[in-house]
Amino acid sequence: GAVVSQHPSRVICKSGTSVKIECRSLDFQATTMFWYRQFPKQSLMLMATSNEGSKATYEQGVEKDKFLINHASLTLSTLTVTSAHPEDSSFYICSARGRFYEQYFGPGTRLTVT
Amino acid sequence: AQKVTQAQTEISVVEKEDVTLDCVYETRDTTYYLFWYKQPPSGELVFLIRRNSFDEQNEISGRYSWNFQKSTSSFNFTITASQVVDSAVYFCALSEGGTSYGKLTFGQGTILTVHP
């Protein structure tokens, strides 16, 4: 079965609202989680890296105030898209890395901002 | 900086043909890992293989095989006797080792369409 889950799998929101996406490791402790974004017909781009209990490290060009990442426990990381706009519509995928460097991707969350 | 290049944007074949997807990478690290993922229309990434930089042995798994050549910085993927179910986007990816393991740089992806 899946070892990393994401919730929700799909979300539609109105422009200006905030959306929270959860990434959970189901049967291992994820010391590090990575968040990726994939625009239609494009590749995956790393947005940020989060370590449990620490502030996330954002890739160049990713606005940390817009994409809030919290990794408060060893099984949960959240990505909040604040004041979402249509250009934030994308497929967001997390991956979780465990203590023994096992690594799994979540199934992704498709965000549509209208 | 790391870089992964998949030169083929799209490939179209007829069922039962063999097809090779190319992947060339750039890194300054001596320890690194290479991956191939399959992404069907659902979007979920399906892990296919991981190779570390110290293991150049080619690998075969059923109809899939991989050719890793450090001398040319390539990690090519071949599907033998392709099937319609192989139709998907395929990504090659690169990760550093150590504490940055899992931080992936993806290639642009190759859209494979297998026609019946």
mmCIF file of C-alpha atoms in Angstrom:
data_model
loop_
_atom_site.group_PDB
_atom_site.id
_atom_site.type_symbol
_atom_site.label_atom_id
_atom_site.label_comp_id
_atom_site.label_asym_id
_atom_site.label_seq_id
_atom_site.Cartn_x
_atom_site.Cartn_y
_atom_site.Cartn_z
ATOM 1 C CA GLY A 1 0.000 0.000 0.000
ATOM 2 C CA ALA A 2 0.936 3.645 -0.261
ATOM 3 C CA VAL A 3 3.480 4.786 2.289
ATOM 4 C CA VAL A 4 3.014 8.518 1.711
ATOM 5 C CA SER A 5 -0.408 10.109 1.442
ATOM 6 C CA GLN A 6 -1.505 13.571 0.415
ATOM 7 C CA HIS A 7 -4.723 15.313 1.227
ATOM 8 C CA PRO A 8 -6.660 16.543 -0.560
ATOM 9 C CA SER A 9 -6.039 14.859 -3.888
ATOM 10 C CA ARG A 10 -7.850 17.648 -5.696
ATOM 11 C CA VAL A 11 -8.902 21.094 -4.585
ATOM 12 C CA ILE A 12 -10.570 23.994 -6.313
ATOM 13 C CA CYS A 13 -10.464 27.339 -4.591
ATOM 14 C CA LYS A 14 -11.246 30.942 -5.365
ATOM 15 C CA SER A 15 -8.587 33.493 -6.023
ATOM 16 C CA GLY A 16 -7.411 35.144 -2.838
ATOM 17 C CA THR A 17 -8.110 32.242 -0.528
ATOM 18 C CA SER A 18 -5.575 29.981 1.159
ATOM 19 C CA VAL A 19 -5.265 26.257 0.693
ATOM 20 C CA LYS A 20 -3.518 23.747 2.926
ATOM 21 C CA ILE A 21 -2.094 20.502 1.546
ATOM 22 C CA GLU A 22 -1.064 17.714 3.884
ATOM 23 C CA CYS A 23 1.654 15.152 3.297
ATOM 24 C CA ARG A 24 1.789 12.191 5.656
ATOM 25 C CA SER A 25 4.219 9.309 5.930
ATOM 26 C CA LEU A 26 2.093 6.351 6.913
ATOM 27 C CA ASP A 27 4.450 3.697 8.170
ATOM 28 C CA PHE A 28 7.805 5.349 8.646
ATOM 29 C CA GLN A 29 9.199 8.483 10.220
ATOM 30 C CA ALA A 30 10.030 11.152 7.690
ATOM 31 C CA THR A 31 12.914 13.244 8.920
ATOM 32 C CA THR A 32 12.910 15.211 5.690
ATOM 33 C CA MET A 33 10.160 16.092 3.267
ATOM 34 C CA PHE A 34 10.461 17.671 -0.134
ATOM 35 C CA TRP A 35 7.769 19.642 -1.942
ATOM 36 C CA TYR A 36 7.642 19.751 -5.730
ATOM 37 C CA ARG A 37 5.443 21.607 -8.166
ATOM 38 C CA GLN A 38 4.542 20.452 -11.642
ATOM 39 C CA PHE A 39 2.817 22.708 -14.150
ATOM 40 C CA PRO A 40 0.862 21.060 -16.984
ATOM 41 C CA LYS A 41 3.085 19.254 -19.454
ATOM 42 C CA GLN A 42 6.189 20.264 -17.564
ATOM 43 C CA SER A 43 8.666 18.622 -15.282
ATOM 44 C CA LEU A 44 8.750 18.578 -11.507
ATOM 45 C CA MET A 45 10.535 21.443 -9.828
ATOM 46 C CA LEU A 46 11.659 21.353 -6.235
ATOM 47 C CA MET A 47 10.076 24.098 -4.175
ATOM 48 C CA ALA A 48 11.443 23.481 -0.718
ATOM 49 C CA THR A 49 12.987 21.047 1.697
ATOM 50 C CA SER A 50 11.686 20.692 5.222
ATOM 51 C CA ASN A 51 13.271 18.940 8.153
ATOM 52 C CA GLU A 52 11.191 17.973 11.153
ATOM 53 C CA GLY A 53 11.211 20.739 13.719
ATOM 54 C CA SER A 54 13.154 23.182 11.539
ATOM 55 C CA LYS A 55 12.296 25.961 9.147
ATOM 56 C CA ALA A 56 11.974 24.948 5.538
ATOM 57 C CA THR A 57 14.660 25.748 3.009
ATOM 58 C CA TYR A 58 13.206 27.238 -0.152
ATOM 59 C CA GLU A 59 14.613 27.013 -3.649
ATOM 60 C CA GLN A 60 15.522 30.161 -5.464
ATOM 61 C CA GLY A 61 12.498 31.931 -6.867
ATOM 62 C CA VAL A 62 9.996 30.331 -4.498
ATOM 63 C CA GLU A 63 8.269 32.848 -2.239
ATOM 64 C CA LYS A 64 8.419 31.597 1.316
ATOM 65 C CA ASP A 65 5.658 33.929 2.446
ATOM 66 C CA LYS A 66 3.349 32.576 -0.196
ATOM 67 C CA PHE A 67 4.135 28.884 0.228
ATOM 68 C CA LEU A 68 4.192 28.216 3.944
ATOM 69 C CA ILE A 69 5.659 24.882 4.919
ATOM 70 C CA ASN A 70 5.351 23.336 8.340
ATOM 71 C CA HIS A 71 6.974 20.049 9.327
ATOM 72 C CA ALA A 72 5.844 19.801 12.906
ATOM 73 C CA SER A 73 6.061 16.041 13.326
ATOM 74 C CA LEU A 74 7.906 13.072 11.877
ATOM 75 C CA THR A 75 4.847 11.998 9.944
ATOM 76 C CA LEU A 76 3.280 15.228 8.756
ATOM 77 C CA SER A 77 4.302 18.181 6.641
ATOM 78 C CA THR A 78 1.904 20.804 5.350
ATOM 79 C CA LEU A 79 2.128 23.228 2.481
ATOM 80 C CA THR A 80 -0.157 26.247 2.624
ATOM 81 C CA VAL A 81 -0.632 28.285 -0.502
ATOM 82 C CA THR A 82 -1.617 31.706 0.767
ATOM 83 C CA SER A 83 -3.702 34.170 -1.220
ATOM 84 C CA ALA A 84 -3.804 31.766 -4.132
ATOM 85 C CA HIS A 85 -4.032 33.062 -7.681
ATOM 86 C CA PRO A 86 -4.757 31.258 -10.945
ATOM 87 C CA GLU A 87 -1.043 31.079 -11.722
ATOM 88 C CA ASP A 88 -0.617 28.915 -8.602
ATOM 89 C CA SER A 89 -2.771 26.245 -10.217
ATOM 90 C CA SER A 90 -0.504 23.251 -10.432
ATOM 91 C CA PHE A 91 0.146 19.689 -9.311
ATOM 92 C CA TYR A 92 1.899 19.642 -5.945
ATOM 93 C CA ILE A 93 3.790 16.502 -4.960
ATOM 94 C CA CYS A 94 5.597 15.738 -1.743
ATOM 95 C CA SER A 95 8.227 13.144 -1.063
ATOM 96 C CA ALA A 96 9.285 11.879 2.319
ATOM 97 C CA ARG A 97 12.692 10.606 3.322
ATOM 98 C CA GLY A 98 13.156 8.423 6.368
ATOM 99 C CA ARG A 99 16.003 7.854 8.801
ATOM 100 C CA PHE A 100 17.463 5.122 6.638
ATOM 101 C CA TYR A 101 17.212 7.230 3.513
ATOM 102 C CA GLU A 102 14.215 5.379 2.212
ATOM 103 C CA GLN A 103 12.228 7.782 0.076
ATOM 104 C CA TYR A 104 8.717 7.756 -1.302
ATOM 105 C CA PHE A 105 6.546 10.165 -3.250
ATOM 106 C CA GLY A 106 3.000 11.057 -2.375
ATOM 107 C CA PRO A 107 0.243 10.747 -4.988
ATOM 108 C CA GLY A 108 0.048 14.499 -5.548
ATOM 109 C CA THR A 109 -2.528 17.239 -5.093
ATOM 110 C CA ARG A 110 -4.064 19.002 -8.047
ATOM 111 C CA LEU A 111 -4.811 22.620 -7.186
ATOM 112 C CA THR A 112 -7.051 24.729 -9.380
ATOM 113 C CA VAL A 113 -7.521 28.380 -8.513
ATOM 114 C CA THR A 114 -10.487 30.077 -10.178
ATOM 115 C CA ALA B 1 24.677 22.733 -10.176
ATOM 116 C CA GLN B 2 23.035 19.526 -11.205
ATOM 117 C CA LYS B 3 21.282 19.079 -14.498
ATOM 118 C CA VAL B 4 19.384 16.281 -16.194
ATOM 119 C CA THR B 5 18.607 16.304 -19.889
ATOM 120 C CA GLN B 6 16.144 14.054 -21.628
ATOM 121 C CA ALA B 7 16.596 14.906 -25.263
ATOM 122 C CA GLN B 8 13.446 13.188 -26.484
ATOM 123 C CA THR B 9 10.326 15.169 -25.709
ATOM 124 C CA GLU B 10 7.986 12.655 -27.289
ATOM 125 C CA ILE B 11 8.354 9.170 -28.682
ATOM 126 C CA SER B 12 5.700 7.252 -30.530
ATOM 127 C CA VAL B 13 6.032 3.539 -31.245
ATOM 128 C CA VAL B 14 3.869 0.646 -32.243
ATOM 129 C CA GLU B 15 3.268 -2.149 -29.789
ATOM 130 C CA LYS B 16 6.038 -4.749 -29.574
ATOM 131 C CA GLU B 17 8.701 -2.335 -30.739
ATOM 132 C CA ASP B 18 11.700 -1.734 -28.518
ATOM 133 C CA VAL B 19 12.216 1.838 -27.377
ATOM 134 C CA THR B 20 15.094 3.585 -25.632
ATOM 135 C CA LEU B 21 14.694 6.740 -23.583
ATOM 136 C CA ASP B 22 17.851 8.776 -23.242
ATOM 137 C CA CYS B 23 19.064 10.566 -20.131
ATOM 138 C CA VAL B 24 22.228 12.608 -19.732
ATOM 139 C CA TYR B 25 23.192 14.192 -16.446
ATOM 140 C CA GLU B 26 25.646 16.714 -15.053
ATOM 141 C CA THR B 27 26.970 16.825 -11.521
ATOM 142 C CA ARG B 28 30.166 17.664 -9.708
ATOM 143 C CA ASP B 29 29.461 15.214 -6.934
ATOM 144 C CA THR B 30 31.325 11.932 -6.752
ATOM 145 C CA THR B 31 28.455 10.305 -4.880
ATOM 146 C CA TYR B 32 25.098 10.641 -6.531
ATOM 147 C CA TYR B 33 22.025 8.641 -7.388
ATOM 148 C CA LEU B 34 20.081 8.292 -10.597
ATOM 149 C CA PHE B 35 16.418 7.412 -10.864
ATOM 150 C CA TRP B 36 13.759 6.669 -13.411
ATOM 151 C CA TYR B 37 10.098 7.318 -12.691
ATOM 152 C CA LYS B 38 6.970 6.644 -14.701
ATOM 153 C CA GLN B 39 4.091 9.111 -14.501
ATOM 154 C CA PRO B 40 0.788 7.815 -15.873
ATOM 155 C CA PRO B 41 -2.136 10.190 -16.510
ATOM 156 C CA SER B 42 -3.181 9.935 -12.852
ATOM 157 C CA GLY B 43 -0.067 11.929 -12.013
ATOM 158 C CA GLU B 44 1.302 9.635 -9.344
ATOM 159 C CA LEU B 45 4.997 8.920 -9.788
ATOM 160 C CA VAL B 46 5.878 5.260 -10.077
ATOM 161 C CA PHE B 47 9.413 4.408 -9.022
ATOM 162 C CA LEU B 48 11.256 2.224 -11.537
ATOM 163 C CA ILE B 49 14.898 2.143 -10.544
ATOM 164 C CA ARG B 50 17.635 3.764 -8.490
ATOM 165 C CA ARG B 51 21.330 3.533 -9.257
ATOM 166 C CA ASN B 52 24.235 4.926 -7.256
ATOM 167 C CA SER B 53 27.309 6.416 -8.869
ATOM 168 C CA PHE B 54 29.536 3.542 -7.821
ATOM 169 C CA ASP B 55 27.486 0.845 -9.450
ATOM 170 C CA GLU B 56 27.731 0.828 -13.213
ATOM 171 C CA GLN B 57 26.247 -2.593 -13.641
ATOM 172 C CA ASN B 58 23.431 -2.631 -16.111
ATOM 173 C CA GLU B 59 20.144 -3.881 -14.823
ATOM 174 C CA ILE B 60 17.268 -5.788 -16.320
ATOM 175 C CA SER B 61 13.832 -6.125 -14.808
ATOM 176 C CA GLY B 62 11.417 -7.952 -17.032
ATOM 177 C CA ARG B 63 10.965 -5.890 -20.176
ATOM 178 C CA TYR B 64 12.855 -2.964 -18.683
ATOM 179 C CA SER B 65 16.596 -2.494 -18.800
ATOM 180 C CA TRP B 66 18.925 0.319 -17.882
ATOM 181 C CA ASN B 67 22.353 1.226 -19.189
ATOM 182 C CA PHE B 68 24.477 3.390 -16.903
ATOM 183 C CA GLN B 69 27.689 4.785 -18.365
ATOM 184 C CA LYS B 70 29.655 7.211 -16.230
ATOM 185 C CA SER B 71 32.076 7.910 -19.061
ATOM 186 C CA THR B 72 29.301 9.567 -21.029
ATOM 187 C CA SER B 73 27.191 10.619 -18.008
ATOM 188 C CA SER B 74 24.251 8.731 -19.361
ATOM 189 C CA PHE B 75 21.579 6.549 -17.824
ATOM 190 C CA ASN B 76 19.395 5.246 -20.614
ATOM 191 C CA PHE B 77 16.236 3.218 -20.247
ATOM 192 C CA THR B 78 15.047 0.602 -22.712
ATOM 193 C CA ILE B 79 11.646 -1.001 -22.897
ATOM 194 C CA THR B 80 11.635 -4.228 -24.869
ATOM 195 C CA ALA B 81 8.509 -5.333 -26.701
ATOM 196 C CA SER B 82 6.577 -2.237 -25.667
ATOM 197 C CA GLN B 83 2.936 -2.468 -24.677
ATOM 198 C CA VAL B 84 0.100 0.045 -24.684
ATOM 199 C CA VAL B 85 0.234 0.116 -20.870
ATOM 200 C CA ASP B 86 3.747 1.537 -21.122
ATOM 201 C CA SER B 87 2.287 4.792 -22.441
ATOM 202 C CA ALA B 88 3.171 7.467 -19.895
ATOM 203 C CA VAL B 89 5.604 10.260 -19.177
ATOM 204 C CA TYR B 90 8.986 9.017 -18.036
ATOM 205 C CA PHE B 91 11.322 11.092 -15.916
ATOM 206 C CA CYS B 92 14.989 10.638 -15.256
ATOM 207 C CA ALA B 93 16.189 12.259 -12.029
ATOM 208 C CA LEU B 94 19.398 12.887 -10.126
ATOM 209 C CA SER B 95 20.068 13.208 -6.415
ATOM 210 C CA GLU B 96 23.130 14.120 -4.454
ATOM 211 C CA GLY B 97 24.260 11.760 -1.738
ATOM 212 C CA GLY B 98 24.603 12.414 1.949
ATOM 213 C CA THR B 99 22.208 14.697 3.745
ATOM 214 C CA SER B 100 20.873 16.028 0.443
ATOM 215 C CA TYR B 101 19.778 12.598 -0.665
ATOM 216 C CA GLY B 102 16.265 12.677 -2.016
ATOM 217 C CA LYS B 103 16.470 16.237 -3.253
ATOM 218 C CA LEU B 104 15.813 15.426 -6.896
ATOM 219 C CA THR B 105 16.628 17.273 -10.070
ATOM 220 C CA PHE B 106 14.328 16.012 -12.794
ATOM 221 C CA GLY B 107 14.773 15.905 -16.519
ATOM 222 C CA GLN B 108 12.127 17.427 -18.744
ATOM 223 C CA GLY B 109 10.393 14.121 -19.212
ATOM 224 C CA THR B 110 9.716 11.981 -22.275
ATOM 225 C CA ILE B 111 6.154 11.320 -23.344
ATOM 226 C CA LEU B 112 5.953 7.762 -24.594
ATOM 227 C CA THR B 113 2.955 6.706 -26.637
ATOM 228 C CA VAL B 114 2.608 3.080 -27.595
ATOM 229 C CA HIS B 115 0.027 2.462 -30.293
ATOM 230 C CA PRO B 116 -1.756 -0.874 -30.615
#
